[in-house]
Short mmCIF file of C-alpha atoms in Angstrom, two decimals:
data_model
loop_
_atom_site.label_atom_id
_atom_site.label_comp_id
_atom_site.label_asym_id
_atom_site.label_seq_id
_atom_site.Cartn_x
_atom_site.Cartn_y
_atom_site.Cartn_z
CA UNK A 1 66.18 155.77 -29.23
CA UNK A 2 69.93 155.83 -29.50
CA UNK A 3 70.43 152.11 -30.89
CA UNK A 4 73.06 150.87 -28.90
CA UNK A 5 73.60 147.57 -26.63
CA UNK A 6 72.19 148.44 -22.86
CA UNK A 7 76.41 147.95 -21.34
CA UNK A 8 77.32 150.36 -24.02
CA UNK A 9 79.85 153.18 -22.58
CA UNK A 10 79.55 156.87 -22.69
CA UNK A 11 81.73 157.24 -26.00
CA UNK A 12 79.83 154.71 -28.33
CA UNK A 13 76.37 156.71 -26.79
CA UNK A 14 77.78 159.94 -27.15
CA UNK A 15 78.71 158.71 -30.85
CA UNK A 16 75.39 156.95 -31.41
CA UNK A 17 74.27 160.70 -30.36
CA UNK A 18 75.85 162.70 -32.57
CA UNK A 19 74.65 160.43 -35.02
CA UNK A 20 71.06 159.95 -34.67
CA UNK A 21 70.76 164.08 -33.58
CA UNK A 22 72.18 165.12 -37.17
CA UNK A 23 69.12 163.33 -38.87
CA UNK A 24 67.01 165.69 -37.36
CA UNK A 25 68.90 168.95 -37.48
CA UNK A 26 66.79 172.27 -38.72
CA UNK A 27 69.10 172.39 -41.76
CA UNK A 28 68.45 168.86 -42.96
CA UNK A 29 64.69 169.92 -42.50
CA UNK A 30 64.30 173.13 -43.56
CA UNK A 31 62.57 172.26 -47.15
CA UNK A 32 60.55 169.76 -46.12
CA UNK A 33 57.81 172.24 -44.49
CA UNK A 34 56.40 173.28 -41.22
CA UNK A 35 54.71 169.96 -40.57
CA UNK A 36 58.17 167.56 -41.06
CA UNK A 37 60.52 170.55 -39.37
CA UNK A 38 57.85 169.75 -36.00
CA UNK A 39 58.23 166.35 -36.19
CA UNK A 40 62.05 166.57 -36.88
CA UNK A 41 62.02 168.69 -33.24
CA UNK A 42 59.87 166.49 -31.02
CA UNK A 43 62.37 163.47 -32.37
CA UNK A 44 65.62 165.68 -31.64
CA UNK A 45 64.00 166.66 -28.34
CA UNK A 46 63.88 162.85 -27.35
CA UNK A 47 67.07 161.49 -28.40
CA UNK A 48 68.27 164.95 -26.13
CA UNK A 49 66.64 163.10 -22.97
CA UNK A 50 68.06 159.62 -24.05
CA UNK A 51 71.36 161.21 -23.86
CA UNK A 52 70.62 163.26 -20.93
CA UNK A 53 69.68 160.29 -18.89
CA UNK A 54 72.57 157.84 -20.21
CA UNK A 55 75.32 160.14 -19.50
CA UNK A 56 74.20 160.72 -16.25
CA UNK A 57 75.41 157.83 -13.86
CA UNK A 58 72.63 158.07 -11.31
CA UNK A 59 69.93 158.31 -13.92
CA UNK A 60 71.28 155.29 -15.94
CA UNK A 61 71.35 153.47 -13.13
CA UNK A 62 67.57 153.87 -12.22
CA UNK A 63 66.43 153.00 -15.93
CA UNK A 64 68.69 150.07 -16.31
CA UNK A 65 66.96 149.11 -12.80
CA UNK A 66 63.73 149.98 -14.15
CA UNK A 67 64.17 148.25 -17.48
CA UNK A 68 64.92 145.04 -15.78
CA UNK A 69 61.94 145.40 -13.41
CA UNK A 70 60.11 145.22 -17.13
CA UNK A 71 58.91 148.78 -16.66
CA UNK A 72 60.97 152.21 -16.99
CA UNK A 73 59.14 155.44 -15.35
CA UNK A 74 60.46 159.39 -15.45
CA UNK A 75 63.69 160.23 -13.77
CA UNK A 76 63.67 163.38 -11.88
CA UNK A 77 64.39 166.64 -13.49
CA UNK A 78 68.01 167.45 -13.76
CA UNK A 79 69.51 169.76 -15.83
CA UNK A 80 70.64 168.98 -19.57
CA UNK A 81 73.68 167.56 -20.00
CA UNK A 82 75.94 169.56 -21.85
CA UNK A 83 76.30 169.45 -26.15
CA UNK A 84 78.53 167.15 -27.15
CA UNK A 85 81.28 168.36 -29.07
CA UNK A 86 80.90 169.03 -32.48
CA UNK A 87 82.01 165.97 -34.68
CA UNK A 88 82.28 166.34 -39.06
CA UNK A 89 79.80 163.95 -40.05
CA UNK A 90 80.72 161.39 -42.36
CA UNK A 91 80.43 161.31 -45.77
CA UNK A 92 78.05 159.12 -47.74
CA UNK A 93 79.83 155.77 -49.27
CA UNK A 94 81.30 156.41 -52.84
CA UNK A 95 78.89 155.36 -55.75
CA UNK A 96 80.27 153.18 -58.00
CA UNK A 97 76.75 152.89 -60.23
CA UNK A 98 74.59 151.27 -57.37
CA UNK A 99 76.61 147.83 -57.26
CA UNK A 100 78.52 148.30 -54.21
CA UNK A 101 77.03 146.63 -51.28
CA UNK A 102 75.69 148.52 -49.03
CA UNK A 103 76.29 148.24 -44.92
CA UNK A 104 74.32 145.98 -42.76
CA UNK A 105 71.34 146.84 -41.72
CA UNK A 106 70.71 149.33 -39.24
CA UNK A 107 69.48 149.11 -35.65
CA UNK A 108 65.66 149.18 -34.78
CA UNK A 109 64.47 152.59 -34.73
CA UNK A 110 62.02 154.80 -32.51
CA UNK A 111 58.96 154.21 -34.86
CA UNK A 112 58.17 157.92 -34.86
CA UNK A 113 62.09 158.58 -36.61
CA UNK A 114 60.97 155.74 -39.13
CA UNK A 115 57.34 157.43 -39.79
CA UNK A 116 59.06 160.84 -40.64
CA UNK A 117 61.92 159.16 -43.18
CA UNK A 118 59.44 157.50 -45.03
CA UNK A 119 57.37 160.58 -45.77
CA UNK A 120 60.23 163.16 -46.13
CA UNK A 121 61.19 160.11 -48.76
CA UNK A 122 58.05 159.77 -50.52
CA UNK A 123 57.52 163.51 -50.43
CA UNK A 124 60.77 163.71 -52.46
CA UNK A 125 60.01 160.93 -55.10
CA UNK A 126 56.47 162.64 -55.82
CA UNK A 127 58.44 165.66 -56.75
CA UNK A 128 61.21 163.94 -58.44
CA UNK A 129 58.71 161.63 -60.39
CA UNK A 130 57.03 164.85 -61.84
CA UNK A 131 60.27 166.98 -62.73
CA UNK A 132 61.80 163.54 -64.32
CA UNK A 133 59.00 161.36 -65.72
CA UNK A 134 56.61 164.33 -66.86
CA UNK A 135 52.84 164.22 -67.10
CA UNK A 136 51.43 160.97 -65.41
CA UNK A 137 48.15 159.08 -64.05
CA UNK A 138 48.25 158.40 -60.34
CA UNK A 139 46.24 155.70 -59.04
CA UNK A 140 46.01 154.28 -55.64
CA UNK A 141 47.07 150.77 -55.26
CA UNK A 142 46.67 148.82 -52.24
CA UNK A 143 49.96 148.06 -50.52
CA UNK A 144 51.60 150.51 -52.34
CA UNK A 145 52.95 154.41 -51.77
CA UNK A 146 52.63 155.37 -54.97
CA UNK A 147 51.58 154.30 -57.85
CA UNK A 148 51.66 156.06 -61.12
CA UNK A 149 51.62 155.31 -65.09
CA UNK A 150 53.85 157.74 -67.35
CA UNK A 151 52.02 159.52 -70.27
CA UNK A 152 54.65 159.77 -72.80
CA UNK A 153 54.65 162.43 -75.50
CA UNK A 154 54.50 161.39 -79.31
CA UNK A 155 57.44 162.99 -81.19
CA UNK A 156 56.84 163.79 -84.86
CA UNK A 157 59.12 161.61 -86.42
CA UNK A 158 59.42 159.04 -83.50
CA UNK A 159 57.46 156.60 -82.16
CA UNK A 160 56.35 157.50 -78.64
CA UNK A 161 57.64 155.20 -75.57
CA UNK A 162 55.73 152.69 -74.00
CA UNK A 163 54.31 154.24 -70.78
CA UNK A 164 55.74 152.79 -67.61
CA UNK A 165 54.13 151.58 -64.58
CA UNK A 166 55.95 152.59 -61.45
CA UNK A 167 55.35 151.53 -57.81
CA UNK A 168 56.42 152.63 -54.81
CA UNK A 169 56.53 150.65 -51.42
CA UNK A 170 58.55 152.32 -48.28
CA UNK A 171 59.76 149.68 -46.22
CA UNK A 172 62.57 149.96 -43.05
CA UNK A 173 64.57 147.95 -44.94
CA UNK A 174 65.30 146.38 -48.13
CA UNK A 175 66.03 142.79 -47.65
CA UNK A 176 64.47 139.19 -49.04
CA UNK A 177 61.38 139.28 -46.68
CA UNK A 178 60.21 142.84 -47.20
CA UNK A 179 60.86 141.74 -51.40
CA UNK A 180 58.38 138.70 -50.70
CA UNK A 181 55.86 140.36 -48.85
CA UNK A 182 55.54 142.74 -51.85
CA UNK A 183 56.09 140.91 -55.30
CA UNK A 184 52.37 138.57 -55.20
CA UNK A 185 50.43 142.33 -55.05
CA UNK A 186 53.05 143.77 -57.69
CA UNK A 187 52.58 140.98 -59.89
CA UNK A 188 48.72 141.65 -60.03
CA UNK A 189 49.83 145.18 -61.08
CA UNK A 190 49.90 145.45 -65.02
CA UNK A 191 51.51 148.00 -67.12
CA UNK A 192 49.16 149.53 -70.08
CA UNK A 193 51.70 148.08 -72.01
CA UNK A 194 50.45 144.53 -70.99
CA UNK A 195 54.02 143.89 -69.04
CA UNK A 196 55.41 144.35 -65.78
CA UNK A 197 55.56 147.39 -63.46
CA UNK A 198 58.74 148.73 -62.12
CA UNK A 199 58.86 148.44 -58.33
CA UNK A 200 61.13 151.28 -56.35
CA UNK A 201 61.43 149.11 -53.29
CA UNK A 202 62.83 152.15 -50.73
CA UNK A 203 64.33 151.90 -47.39
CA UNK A 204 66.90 153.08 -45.11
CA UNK A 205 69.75 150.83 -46.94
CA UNK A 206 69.44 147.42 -48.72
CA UNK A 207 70.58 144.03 -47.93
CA UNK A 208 73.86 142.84 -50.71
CA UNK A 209 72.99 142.56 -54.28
CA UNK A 210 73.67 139.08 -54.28
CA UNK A 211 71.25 138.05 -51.76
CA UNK A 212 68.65 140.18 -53.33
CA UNK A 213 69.40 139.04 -56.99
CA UNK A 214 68.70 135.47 -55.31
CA UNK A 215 65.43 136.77 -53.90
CA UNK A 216 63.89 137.68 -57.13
CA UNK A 217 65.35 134.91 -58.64
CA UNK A 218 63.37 133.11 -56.55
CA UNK A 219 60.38 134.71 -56.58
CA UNK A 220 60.00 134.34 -60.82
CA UNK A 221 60.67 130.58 -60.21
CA UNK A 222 57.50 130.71 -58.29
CA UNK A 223 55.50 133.18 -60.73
CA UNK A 224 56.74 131.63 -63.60
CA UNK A 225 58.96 134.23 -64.99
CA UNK A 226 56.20 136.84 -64.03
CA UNK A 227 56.49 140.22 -62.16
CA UNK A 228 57.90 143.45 -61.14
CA UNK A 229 61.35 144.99 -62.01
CA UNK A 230 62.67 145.78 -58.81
CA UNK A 231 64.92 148.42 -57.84
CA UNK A 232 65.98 148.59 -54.70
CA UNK A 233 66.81 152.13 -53.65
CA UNK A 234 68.31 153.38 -49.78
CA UNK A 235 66.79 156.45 -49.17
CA UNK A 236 69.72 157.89 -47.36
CA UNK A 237 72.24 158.74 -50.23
CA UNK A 238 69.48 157.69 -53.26
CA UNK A 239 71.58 155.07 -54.02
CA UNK A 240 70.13 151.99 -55.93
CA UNK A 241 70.81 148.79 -57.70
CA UNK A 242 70.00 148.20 -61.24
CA UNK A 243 68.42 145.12 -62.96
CA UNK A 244 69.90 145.06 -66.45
CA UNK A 245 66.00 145.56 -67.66
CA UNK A 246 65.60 148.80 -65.59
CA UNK A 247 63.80 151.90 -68.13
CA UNK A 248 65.90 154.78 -68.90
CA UNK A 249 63.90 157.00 -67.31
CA UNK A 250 63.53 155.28 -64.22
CA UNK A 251 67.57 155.47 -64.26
CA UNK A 252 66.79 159.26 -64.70
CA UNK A 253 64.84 159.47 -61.26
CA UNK A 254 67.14 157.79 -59.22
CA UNK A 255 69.52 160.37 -60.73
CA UNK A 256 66.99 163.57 -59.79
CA UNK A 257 66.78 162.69 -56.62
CA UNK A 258 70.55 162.51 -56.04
CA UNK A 259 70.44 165.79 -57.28
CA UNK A 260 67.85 166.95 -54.52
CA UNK A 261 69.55 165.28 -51.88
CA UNK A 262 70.70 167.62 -49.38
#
């Protein structure tokens, strides 16, 4: 739950608390709705108990025997440890136009934490693909979030734009493997256009843009030049790297929903 070692001591779990707790806080879910502000609670109320049970000598020392016994079974009641103090949270990395490389990635997860970041996520890009990209067709694609095709508006002495075919796949995190389990289905995925798709490959941070570059790289080699334009995008400051191809409105979402980020 907390994502630290099973030796760790009481001030990198009391830090791993504070963390993981300020996900979940009713401010940082007050928007997204009843349903996501209950889910947000039950999550908060089990990384309490984690930290409850870790800070407590006698009750670490019963799961650590428990874990090693390959099974780990209900302490006693006790009462709640006390509320860490208060600690500013950090502030998100400094953009410098999506190019910096982001940190490594992050600890396995509780996968009820994961389930609720990927919907609060895809809950925002639905709205931030309708306030940015305007009227468009959505059409359910297998192995896919979302999938949509912009309709855009003729303008009376310009040629309208080419409608774009976005995609949408959630995954923990953005690295080489998660890219190659996706690109064969995007690749089957045509634009009305008769080109690619764009691909918003989301996740709770990215691997560097070098070794991702080298992915894709990779991946046309094998589909002949073929396939997606992938942007990878970590959901947790709506930052995102930029192929030189990317559309200018797809720029334009990224950019919405660092607007909405809270």
């Amino acid at each position: 739950m907390l994502s630290v070692a099973q030796d760790a001591p009481p001030d990198e779990i009391k830090k791993a608390f504070r963390r993981e707790i300020a996900r979940y806080h009713p401010d940082k879910v007050q928007h997204l709705g009843p349903e996501f502000q209950d889910m947000a609670a039950g999550i908060a109320a089990d990384l309490t108990e984690a930290y409850r049970i870790l800070m407590d000598p006698g009750l670490r020392a019963r799961y650590d025997e428990d874990l090693g016994a390959g099974g780990v079974h209900p302490p006693p009641p006790r009462p709640p440890a006390p509320k860490p103090p208060p600690e500013p949270a950090s502030p998100p990395p400094p953009s410098s136009g999506g190019a910096a490389a982001p940190p490594s990635p992050p600890p396995q997860r509780p996968q009820a934490g994961i389930d609720f970041v990927k919907r609060a996520a895809l809950s925002k890009i639905r709205t931030a693909i309708a306030d940015a990209m305007g009227p468009s067709d959505s059409t359910p694609v297998p192995g896919f979030d979302l999938a949509v095709t912009t309709k855009p508006k003729k303008a009376l002495f310009k040629k309208a734009d080419d409608p774009i075919c976005l995609l949408v796949k959630y995954v923990p995190f953005v690295d080489p493997e998660s890219l190659a389990d996706v690109w064969t289905p995007a690749t089957r995925v045509k634009a009305p256009a008769g080109g690619g798709c764009v691909l918003l490959l989301v996740g709770a941070g990215f691997s560097p843009a070098k070794e991702l570059a080298a992915a894709v790289t990779d991946q046309r080699r094998k589909t002949r030049g073929g396939g997606p334009v992938v942007v990878p995008v970590d959901v947790r400051y709506w930052e995102a790297l930029f192929p030189p191809e990317t559309p200018a409105i797809v720029r334009s979402l990224i950019q919405r929903l660092k607007e909405q980020r809270t």
